[in-house]
Coordinates of C-alpha atoms and ligand atoms in Angstrom, one line a residue:
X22 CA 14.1 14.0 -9.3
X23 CA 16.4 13.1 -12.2
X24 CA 17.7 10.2 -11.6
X25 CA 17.2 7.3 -9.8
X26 CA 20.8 6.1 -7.8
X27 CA 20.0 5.8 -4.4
X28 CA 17.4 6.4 -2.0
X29 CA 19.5 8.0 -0.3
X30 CA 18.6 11.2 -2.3
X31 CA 14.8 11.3 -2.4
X32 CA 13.1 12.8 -0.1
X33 CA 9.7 11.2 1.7
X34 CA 7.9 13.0 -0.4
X35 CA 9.3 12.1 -3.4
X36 CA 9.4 8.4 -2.2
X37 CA 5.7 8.6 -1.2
X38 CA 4.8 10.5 -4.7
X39 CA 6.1 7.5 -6.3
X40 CA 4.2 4.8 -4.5
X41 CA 0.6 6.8 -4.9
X42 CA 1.3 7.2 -8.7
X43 CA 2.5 2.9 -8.8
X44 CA -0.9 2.6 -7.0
X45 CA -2.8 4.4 -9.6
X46 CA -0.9 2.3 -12.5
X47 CA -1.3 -0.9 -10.9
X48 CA -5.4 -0.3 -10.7
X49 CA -5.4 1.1 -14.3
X50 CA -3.4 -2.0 -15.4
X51 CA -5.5 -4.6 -13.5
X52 CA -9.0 -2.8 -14.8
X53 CA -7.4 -2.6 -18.5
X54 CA -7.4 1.3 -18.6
X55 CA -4.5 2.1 -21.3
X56 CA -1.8 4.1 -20.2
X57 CA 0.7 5.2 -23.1
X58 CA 2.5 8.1 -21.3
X59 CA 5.7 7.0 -22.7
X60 CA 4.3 6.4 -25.8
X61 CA 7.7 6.3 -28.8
X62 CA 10.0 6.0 -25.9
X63 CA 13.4 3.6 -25.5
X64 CA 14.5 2.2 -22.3
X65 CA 18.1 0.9 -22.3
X66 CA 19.1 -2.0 -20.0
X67 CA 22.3 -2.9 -19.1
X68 CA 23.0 -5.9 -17.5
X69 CA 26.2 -7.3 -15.7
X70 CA 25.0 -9.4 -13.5
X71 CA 21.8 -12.0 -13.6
X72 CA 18.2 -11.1 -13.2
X73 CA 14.7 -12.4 -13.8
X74 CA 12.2 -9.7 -12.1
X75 CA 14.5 -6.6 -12.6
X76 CA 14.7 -7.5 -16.1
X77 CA 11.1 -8.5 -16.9
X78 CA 9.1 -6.1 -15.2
X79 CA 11.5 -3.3 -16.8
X80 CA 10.7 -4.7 -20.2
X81 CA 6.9 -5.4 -19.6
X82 CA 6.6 -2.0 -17.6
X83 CA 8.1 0.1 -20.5
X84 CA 5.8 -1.9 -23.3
X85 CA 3.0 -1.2 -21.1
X86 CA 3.7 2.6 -21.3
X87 CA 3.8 2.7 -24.8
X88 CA 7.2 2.5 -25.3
X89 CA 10.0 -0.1 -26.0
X90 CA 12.9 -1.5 -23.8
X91 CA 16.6 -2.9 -25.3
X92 CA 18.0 -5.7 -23.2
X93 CA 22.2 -4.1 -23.3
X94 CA 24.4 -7.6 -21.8
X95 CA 27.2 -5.4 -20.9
X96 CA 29.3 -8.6 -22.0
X97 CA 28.0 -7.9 -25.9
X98 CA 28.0 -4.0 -25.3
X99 CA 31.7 -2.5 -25.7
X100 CA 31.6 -1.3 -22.2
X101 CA 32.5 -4.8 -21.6
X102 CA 35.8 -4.5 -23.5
X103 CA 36.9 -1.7 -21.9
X104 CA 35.0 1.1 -23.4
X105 CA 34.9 3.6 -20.7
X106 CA 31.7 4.5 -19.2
X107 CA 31.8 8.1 -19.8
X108 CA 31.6 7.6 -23.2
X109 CA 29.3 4.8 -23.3
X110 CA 26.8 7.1 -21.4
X111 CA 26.5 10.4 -23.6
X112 CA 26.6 7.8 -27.0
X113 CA 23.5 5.7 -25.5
X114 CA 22.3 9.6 -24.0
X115 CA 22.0 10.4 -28.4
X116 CA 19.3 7.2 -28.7
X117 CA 17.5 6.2 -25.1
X118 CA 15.1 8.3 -23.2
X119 CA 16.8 6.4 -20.2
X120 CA 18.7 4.0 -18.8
X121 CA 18.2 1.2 -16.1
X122 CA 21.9 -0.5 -15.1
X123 CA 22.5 -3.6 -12.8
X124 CA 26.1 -4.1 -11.9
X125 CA 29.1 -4.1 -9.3
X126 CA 29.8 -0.8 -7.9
X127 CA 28.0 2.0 -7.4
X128 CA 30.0 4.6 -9.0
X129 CA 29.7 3.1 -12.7
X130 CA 26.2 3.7 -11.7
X131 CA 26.7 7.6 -10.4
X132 CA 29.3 8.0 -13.9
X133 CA 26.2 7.3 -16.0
X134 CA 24.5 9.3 -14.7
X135 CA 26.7 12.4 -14.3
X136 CA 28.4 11.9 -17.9
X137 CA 24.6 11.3 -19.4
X138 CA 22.0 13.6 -20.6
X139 CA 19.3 10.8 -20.2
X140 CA 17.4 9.5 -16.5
X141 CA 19.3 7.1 -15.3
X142 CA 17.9 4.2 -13.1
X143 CA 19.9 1.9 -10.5
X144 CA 18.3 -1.8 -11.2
X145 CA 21.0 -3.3 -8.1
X146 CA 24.5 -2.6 -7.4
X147 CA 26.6 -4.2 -4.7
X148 CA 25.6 -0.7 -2.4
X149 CA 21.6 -0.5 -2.7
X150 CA 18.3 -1.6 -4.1
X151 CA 15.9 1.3 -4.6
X152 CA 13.8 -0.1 -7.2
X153 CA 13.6 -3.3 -5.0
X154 CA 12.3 -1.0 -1.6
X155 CA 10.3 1.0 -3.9
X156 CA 8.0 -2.1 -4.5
X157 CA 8.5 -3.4 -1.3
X158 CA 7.0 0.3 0.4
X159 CA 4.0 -0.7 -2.5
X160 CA 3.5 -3.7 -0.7
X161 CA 3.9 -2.7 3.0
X162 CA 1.5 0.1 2.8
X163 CA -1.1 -2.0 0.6
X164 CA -1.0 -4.5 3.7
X165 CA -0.7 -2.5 6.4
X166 CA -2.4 0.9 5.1
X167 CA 0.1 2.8 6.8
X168 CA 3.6 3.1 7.4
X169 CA 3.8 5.5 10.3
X170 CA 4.8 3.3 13.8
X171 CA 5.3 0.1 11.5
X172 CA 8.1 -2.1 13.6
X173 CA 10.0 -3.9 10.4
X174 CA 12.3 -6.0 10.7
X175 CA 15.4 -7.5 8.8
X176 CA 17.2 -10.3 9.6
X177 CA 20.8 -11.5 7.2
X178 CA 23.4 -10.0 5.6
X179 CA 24.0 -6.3 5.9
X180 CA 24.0 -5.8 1.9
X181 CA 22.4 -3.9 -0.8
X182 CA 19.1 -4.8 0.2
X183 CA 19.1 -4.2 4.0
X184 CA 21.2 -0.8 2.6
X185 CA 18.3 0.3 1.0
X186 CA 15.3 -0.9 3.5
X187 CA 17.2 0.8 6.3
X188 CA 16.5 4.4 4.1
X189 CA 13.4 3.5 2.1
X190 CA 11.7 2.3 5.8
X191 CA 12.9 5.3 8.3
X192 CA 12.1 7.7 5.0
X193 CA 9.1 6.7 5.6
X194 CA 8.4 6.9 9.1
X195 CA 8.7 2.8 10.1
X196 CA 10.8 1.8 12.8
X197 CA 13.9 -0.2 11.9
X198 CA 15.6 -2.9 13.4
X199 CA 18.6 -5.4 11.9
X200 CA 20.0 -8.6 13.5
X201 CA 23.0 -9.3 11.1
X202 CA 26.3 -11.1 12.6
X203 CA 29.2 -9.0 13.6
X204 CA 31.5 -8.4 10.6
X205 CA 28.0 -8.3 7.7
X206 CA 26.5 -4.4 9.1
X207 CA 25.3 -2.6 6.4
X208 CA 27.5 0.2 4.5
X209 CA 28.8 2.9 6.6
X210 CA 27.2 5.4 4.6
X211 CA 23.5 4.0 5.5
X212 CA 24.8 3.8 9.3
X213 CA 25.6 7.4 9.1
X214 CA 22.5 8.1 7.8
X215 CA 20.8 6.2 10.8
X216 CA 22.0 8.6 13.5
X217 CA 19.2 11.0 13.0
X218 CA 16.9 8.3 14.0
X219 CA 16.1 7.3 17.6
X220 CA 13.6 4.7 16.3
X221 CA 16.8 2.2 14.1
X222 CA 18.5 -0.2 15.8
X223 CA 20.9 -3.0 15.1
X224 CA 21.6 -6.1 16.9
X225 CA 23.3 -9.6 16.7
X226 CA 19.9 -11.4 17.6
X227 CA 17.2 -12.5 15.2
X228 CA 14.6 -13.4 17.8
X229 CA 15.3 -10.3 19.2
X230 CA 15.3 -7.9 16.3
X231 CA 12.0 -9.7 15.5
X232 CA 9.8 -9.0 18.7
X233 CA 6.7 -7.2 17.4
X234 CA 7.4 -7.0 14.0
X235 CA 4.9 -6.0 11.7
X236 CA 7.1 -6.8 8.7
X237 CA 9.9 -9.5 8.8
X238 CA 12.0 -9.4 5.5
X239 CA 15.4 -11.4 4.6
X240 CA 18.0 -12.3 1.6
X241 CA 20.1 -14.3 0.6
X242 CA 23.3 -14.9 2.7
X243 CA 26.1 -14.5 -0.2
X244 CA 25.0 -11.9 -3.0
X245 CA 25.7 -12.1 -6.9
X246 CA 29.4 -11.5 -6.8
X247 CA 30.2 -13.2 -3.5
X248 CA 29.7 -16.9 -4.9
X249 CA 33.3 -17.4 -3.8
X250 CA 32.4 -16.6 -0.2
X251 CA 29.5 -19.2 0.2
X252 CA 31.0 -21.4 2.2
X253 CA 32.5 -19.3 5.0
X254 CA 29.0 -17.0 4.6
X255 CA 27.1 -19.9 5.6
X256 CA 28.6 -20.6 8.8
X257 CA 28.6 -16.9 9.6
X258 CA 24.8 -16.9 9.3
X259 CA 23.9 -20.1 10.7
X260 CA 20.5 -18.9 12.7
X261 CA 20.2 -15.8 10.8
X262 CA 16.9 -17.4 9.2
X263 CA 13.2 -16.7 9.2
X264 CA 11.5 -19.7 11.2
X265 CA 8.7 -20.5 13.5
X266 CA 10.6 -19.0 16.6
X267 CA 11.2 -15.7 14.5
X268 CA 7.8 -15.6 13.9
X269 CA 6.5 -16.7 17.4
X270 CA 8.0 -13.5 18.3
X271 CA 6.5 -11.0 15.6
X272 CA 2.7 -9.6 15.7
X273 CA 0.9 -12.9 15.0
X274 CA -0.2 -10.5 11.8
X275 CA 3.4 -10.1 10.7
X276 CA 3.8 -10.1 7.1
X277 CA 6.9 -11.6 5.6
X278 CA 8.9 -10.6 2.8
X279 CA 11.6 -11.7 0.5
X280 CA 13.2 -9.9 -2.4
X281 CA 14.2 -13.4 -4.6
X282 CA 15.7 -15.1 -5.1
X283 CA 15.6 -17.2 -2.0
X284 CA 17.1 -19.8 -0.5
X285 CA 14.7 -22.5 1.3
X286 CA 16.3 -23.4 4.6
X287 CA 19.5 -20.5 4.5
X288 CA 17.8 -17.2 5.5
X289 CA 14.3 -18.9 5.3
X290 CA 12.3 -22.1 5.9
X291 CA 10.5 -23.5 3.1
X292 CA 7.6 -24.0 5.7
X293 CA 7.3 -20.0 6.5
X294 CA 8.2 -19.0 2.6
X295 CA 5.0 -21.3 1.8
X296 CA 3.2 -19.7 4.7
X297 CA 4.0 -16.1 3.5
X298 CA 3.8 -17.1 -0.3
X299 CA 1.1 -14.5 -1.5
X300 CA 2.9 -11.2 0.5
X301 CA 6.2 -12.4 -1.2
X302 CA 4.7 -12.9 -4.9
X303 CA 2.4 -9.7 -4.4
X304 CA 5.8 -8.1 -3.9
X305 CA 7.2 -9.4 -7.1
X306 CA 4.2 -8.3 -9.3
X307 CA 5.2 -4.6 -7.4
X308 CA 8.0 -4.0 -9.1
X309 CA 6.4 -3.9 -12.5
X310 CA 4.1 -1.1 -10.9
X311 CA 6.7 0.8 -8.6
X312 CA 9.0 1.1 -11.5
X313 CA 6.4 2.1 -14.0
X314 CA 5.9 4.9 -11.9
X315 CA 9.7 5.9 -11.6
X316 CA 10.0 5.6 -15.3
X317 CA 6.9 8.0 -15.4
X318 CA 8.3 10.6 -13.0
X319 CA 11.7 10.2 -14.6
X320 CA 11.2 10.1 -18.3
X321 CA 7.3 12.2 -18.9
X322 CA 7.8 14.4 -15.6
X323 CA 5.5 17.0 -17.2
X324 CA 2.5 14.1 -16.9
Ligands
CP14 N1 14.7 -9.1 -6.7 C1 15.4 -8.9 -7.9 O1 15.9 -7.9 -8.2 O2 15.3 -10.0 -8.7 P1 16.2 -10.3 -10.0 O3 17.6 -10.4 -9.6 O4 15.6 -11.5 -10.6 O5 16.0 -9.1 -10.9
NVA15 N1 21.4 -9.2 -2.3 C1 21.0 -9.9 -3.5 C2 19.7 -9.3 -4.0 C3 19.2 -9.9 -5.3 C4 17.9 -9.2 -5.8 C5 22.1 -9.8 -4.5 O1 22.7 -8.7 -4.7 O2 22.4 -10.8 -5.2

């Protein structure tokens, strides 16, 4: 693995090599065992769009490590006045050990890395999510101790998130199924990808898509660059919500998840969000530990 773009190009192996290692850096972390494997190291982090956990645990994860991370607004960086990516990724290659990005599209993110001599980590695009699924698998499997025969569940907008849960899940041997409305499926790329699996399925029902679920997760119904479309977004997924009849038809064990921000009352009631409070803040804290592994594997792969 040199890069981390999409899951779409790891294999289970590599998915499940990541989560053991997050494992062993979340117990080393919370019993105070030092772990400076990236010890004189620079992360670079360019932002376009907002972020509080992608941001933090980046910074905190690489500090951690031993090593430093730059917080790169792509409004202050030159990329934002045009300076074209290819450049922008073998000058940053001369400084950085590697580089996490968050922005629109998903090729900007690919450009990096194919113009860069550095790792390059996806931190969100408008496509997928893998550091977000990669924490998320953390937190299945530390619930559930397995994934194999899981039923999980998504319920919303077919977007960068349910993109990547749709991979990151079947990858690892849990059975999918979507409710989004007509017109919001996920990319054609991830449906594609589906076809080799007997156990994904997509429907139009919530209640449906959520009978024996072991894991129920949902997002927001209009993403960071779709502000514009809030208002029509929220008529097309009136219902498409995690509530007390989504949950009176999952395992009454069903865990529920949420990716923050959320939205109390759009995809989810405040009553089940407080309900399912420490699963969804457990999965927060997992993104400092899933990434810390990636920027292991990535950036000291001979440790
Ligand atoms: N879930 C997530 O990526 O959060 P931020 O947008 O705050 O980074
Ligand atoms: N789908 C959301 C995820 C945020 C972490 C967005 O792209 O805004």
């Amino acid at each position: 693995m040199k890069h981390l773009l999409k899951l779409l190009d790891l294999s289970t192996e590599e998915i499940i090599d990541i989560l053991n290692l997050a494992d062993q850096l979340k117990y080393e972390q919370k019993h105070g065992i030092p772990h400076n494997i990236l010890k004189g190291m620079t992360l670079g982090m360019i932002f376009q769009k907002a972020s509080t956990r992608t941001r933090v645990s980046f910074e905190t994860g690489m500090y951690q490590l031993g090593g430093n991370a730059l917080f790169l607004s792509s409004k202050e960086l030159q990329i934002g006045r045009g300076e074209p990516v290819q450049d922008t990724a073998r000058v940053l290659s001369r400084y950085l050990n590697g580089i996490m990005i968050r922005t629109f599209e998903q090729a900007e993110v690919e450009n990096l890395a194919e113009f860069g001599t550095i790792p390059v980590i996806n931190g969100l695009t408008d496509f997928c999510h893998p550091c977000q699924v990669l924490a998320d698998l953390q937190t299945i499997r530390e619930y559930k101790n397995k994934f194999e025969g899981l039923n999980f569940c998504y319920i919303g907008d077919g977007n960068n998130m349910a993109n990547s849960l749709t991979v990151g899940c079947l990858k690892v041997g849990m059975n999918v199924t979507l409710a989004c409305p007509e017109g919001y499926y996920p990319d054609k790329q991830i449906l594609d990808f589906t076809k080799d699996y007997a156990n994904f399925k997509l429907v139009n029902n919530p209640v449906e898509a959520a009978a024996n679920a072991d894991v129920l997760y949902t997002d927001v119904w209009a993403s960071m660059g779709q502000e514009g479309e809030a208002e029509q977004r929220k008529l097309a997924f009136k219902g498409y919500q995690i509530n007390d009849e989504v949950m009176a038809s999952a395992k009454s064990d069903a865990i529920v998840m949420h990716c923050l921000p959320a939205h109390r009352e759009e995809e989810i009631t405040a009553k089940v969000f407080e309900q399912h409070a420490k699963e969804i803040f457990d999965e927060a804290e997992n993104r400092l530990h899933a990434q810390k592994a990636v920027m292991v594997r990535l950036m000291a792969p001979e440790k």
